[in-house]
Short mmCIF file of C-alpha atoms in Angstrom, two decimals:
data_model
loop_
_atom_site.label_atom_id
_atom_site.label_comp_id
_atom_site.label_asym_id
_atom_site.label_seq_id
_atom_site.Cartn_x
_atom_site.Cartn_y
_atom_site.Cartn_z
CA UNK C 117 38.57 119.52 345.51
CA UNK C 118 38.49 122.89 345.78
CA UNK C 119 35.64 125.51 347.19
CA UNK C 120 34.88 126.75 343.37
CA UNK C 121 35.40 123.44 341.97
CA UNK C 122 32.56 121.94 344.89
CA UNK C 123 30.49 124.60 344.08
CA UNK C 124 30.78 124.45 340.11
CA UNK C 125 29.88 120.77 340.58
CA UNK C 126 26.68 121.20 343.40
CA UNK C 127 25.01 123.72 341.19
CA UNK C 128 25.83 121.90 337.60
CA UNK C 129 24.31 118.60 339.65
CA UNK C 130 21.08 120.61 339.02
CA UNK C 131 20.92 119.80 335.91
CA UNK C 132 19.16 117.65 333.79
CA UNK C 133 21.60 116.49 331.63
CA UNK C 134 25.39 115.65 331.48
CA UNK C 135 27.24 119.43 331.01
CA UNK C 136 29.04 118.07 328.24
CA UNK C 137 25.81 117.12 326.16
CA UNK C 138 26.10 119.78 323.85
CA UNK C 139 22.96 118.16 321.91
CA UNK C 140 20.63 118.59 324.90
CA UNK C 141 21.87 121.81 325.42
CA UNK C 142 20.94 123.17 322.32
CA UNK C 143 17.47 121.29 322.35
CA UNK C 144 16.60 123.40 325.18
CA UNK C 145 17.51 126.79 323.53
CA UNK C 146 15.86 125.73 320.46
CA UNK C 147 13.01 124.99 322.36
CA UNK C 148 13.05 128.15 324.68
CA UNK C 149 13.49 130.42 321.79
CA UNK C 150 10.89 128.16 319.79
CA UNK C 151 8.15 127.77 322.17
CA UNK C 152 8.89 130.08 325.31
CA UNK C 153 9.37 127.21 327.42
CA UNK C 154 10.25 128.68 330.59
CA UNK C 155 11.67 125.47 331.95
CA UNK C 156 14.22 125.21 328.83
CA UNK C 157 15.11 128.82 329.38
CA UNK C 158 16.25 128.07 333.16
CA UNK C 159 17.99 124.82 332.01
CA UNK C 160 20.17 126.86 329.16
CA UNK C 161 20.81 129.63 332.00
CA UNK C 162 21.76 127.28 334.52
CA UNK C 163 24.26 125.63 331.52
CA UNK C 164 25.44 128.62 330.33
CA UNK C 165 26.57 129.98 334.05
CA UNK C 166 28.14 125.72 334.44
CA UNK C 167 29.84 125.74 331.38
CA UNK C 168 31.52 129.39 331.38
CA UNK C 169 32.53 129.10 335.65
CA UNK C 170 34.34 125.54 334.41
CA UNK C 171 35.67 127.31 331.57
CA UNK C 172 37.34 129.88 333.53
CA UNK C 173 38.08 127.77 336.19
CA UNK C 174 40.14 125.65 333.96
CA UNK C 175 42.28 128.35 332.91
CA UNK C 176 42.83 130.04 336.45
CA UNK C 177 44.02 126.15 337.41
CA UNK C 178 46.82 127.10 334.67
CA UNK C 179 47.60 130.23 336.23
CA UNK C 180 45.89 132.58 334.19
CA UNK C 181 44.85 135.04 336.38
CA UNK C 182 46.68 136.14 339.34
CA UNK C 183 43.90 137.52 341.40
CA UNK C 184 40.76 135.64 342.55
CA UNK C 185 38.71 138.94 341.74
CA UNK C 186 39.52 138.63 338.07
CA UNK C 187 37.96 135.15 337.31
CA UNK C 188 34.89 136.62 339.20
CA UNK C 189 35.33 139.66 336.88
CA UNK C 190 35.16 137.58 333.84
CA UNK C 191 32.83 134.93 334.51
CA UNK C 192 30.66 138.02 335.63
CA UNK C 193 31.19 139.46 332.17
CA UNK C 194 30.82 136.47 330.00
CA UNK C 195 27.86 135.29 331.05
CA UNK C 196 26.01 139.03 330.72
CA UNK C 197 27.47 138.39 326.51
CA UNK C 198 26.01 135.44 326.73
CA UNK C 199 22.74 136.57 328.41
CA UNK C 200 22.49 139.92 326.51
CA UNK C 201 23.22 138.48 323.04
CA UNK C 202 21.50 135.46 322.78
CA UNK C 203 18.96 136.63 320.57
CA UNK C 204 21.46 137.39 317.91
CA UNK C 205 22.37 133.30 317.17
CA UNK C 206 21.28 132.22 314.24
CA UNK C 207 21.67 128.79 314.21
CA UNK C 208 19.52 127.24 317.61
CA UNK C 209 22.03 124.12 316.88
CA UNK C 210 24.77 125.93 317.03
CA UNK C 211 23.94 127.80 321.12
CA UNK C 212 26.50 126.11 322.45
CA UNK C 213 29.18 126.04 320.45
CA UNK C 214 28.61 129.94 320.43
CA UNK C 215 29.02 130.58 323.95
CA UNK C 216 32.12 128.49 323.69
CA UNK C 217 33.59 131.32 321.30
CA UNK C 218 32.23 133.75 323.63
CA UNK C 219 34.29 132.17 326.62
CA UNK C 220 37.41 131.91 323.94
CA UNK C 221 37.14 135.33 322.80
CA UNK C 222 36.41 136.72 326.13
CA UNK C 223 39.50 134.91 327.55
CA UNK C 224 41.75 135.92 324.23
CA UNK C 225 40.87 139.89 325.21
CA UNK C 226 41.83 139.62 328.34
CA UNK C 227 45.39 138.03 327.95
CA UNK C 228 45.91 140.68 325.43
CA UNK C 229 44.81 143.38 327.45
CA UNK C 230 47.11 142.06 330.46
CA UNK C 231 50.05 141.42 328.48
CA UNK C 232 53.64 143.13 329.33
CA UNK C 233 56.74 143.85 327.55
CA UNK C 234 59.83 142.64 329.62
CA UNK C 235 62.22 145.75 328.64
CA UNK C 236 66.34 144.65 328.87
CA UNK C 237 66.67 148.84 330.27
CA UNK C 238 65.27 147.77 333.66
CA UNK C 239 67.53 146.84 336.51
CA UNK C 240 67.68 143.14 337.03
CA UNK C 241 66.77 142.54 333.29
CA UNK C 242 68.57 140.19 331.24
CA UNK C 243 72.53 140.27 330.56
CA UNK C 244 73.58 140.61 327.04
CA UNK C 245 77.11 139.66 326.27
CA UNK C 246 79.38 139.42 323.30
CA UNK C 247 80.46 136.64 321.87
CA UNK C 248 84.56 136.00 323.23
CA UNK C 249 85.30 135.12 319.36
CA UNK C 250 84.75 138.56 318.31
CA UNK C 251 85.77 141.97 319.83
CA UNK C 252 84.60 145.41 318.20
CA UNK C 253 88.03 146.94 316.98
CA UNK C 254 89.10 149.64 319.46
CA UNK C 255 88.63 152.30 316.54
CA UNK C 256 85.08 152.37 316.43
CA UNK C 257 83.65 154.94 318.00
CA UNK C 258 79.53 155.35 317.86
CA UNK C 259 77.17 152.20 318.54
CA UNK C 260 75.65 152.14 314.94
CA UNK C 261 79.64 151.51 313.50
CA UNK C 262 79.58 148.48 315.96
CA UNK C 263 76.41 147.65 315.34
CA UNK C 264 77.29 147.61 311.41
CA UNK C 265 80.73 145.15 312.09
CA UNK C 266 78.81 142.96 314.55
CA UNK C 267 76.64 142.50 311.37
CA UNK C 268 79.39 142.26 308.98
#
């Protein structure tokens, strides 16, 4: 097991439910927003930072990210969403289902924002090579007339 994965599990071990009962979860946000019970609001903290470090850890065990700092970085981020935008769910049944699609959508952005071309003009890039069965007549002259038999 690893350090993250022993830590993920000593702090979620704090709480009083299963992670993975979504149910409970969402009792405790409907009754923090509902009756400013203080103890609910540290329980659906405490969840929200459990479920969105295993979220992330999950996908850096895939190879996601290839620096440690950057599943800091976005655990960091997603739970300050979560945190700064709770007020804005409308459906108390729904809380965590919602920070789900905040972890999804968090995740999504970054994979965009990380993603390169490969370009076939850099050295070591891949080899293109014509098929034997069919050479360009010697004629031919400019790329775009081979490009248009190649075609043909």
């Amino acid at each position: 097991m690893s350090a993250s994965s022993s830590r993920l599990r000593s702090i979620a071990d704090q709480l009083p439910f299963p992670m993975d009962d979504t149910d409970a979860v969402d009792d405790a946000f409907h009754r923090w927003r509902g009756q400013d019970d203080a103890d609910a609001e540290r329980v659906v903290k405490l969840w929200v930072y459990c479920y969105v470090f295993r979220y992330f850890l999950m996908k850096a065990s895939g190879d996601a990210f290839d620096q440690a700092a950057i599943l800091d970085e976005l655990i960091t981020s997603t739970y300050e969403k979560v945190r700064d935008n709770h007020d804005s769910v409308r459906a108390p049944d729904q809380f965590s289902n919602w920070v789900g699609v905040i972890c999804k959508n968090t995740f999504l952005n970054y994979v965009r924002r990380t993603r390169t071309a490969e370009s076939i003009d850099r050295e070591h890039g891949p080899t293109l090579t014509a098929d034997d069965a069919h050479q360009p007549s010697a004629q031919l002259t400019s790329p775009r007339e081979v490009l248009e038999e190649a075609i043909a």
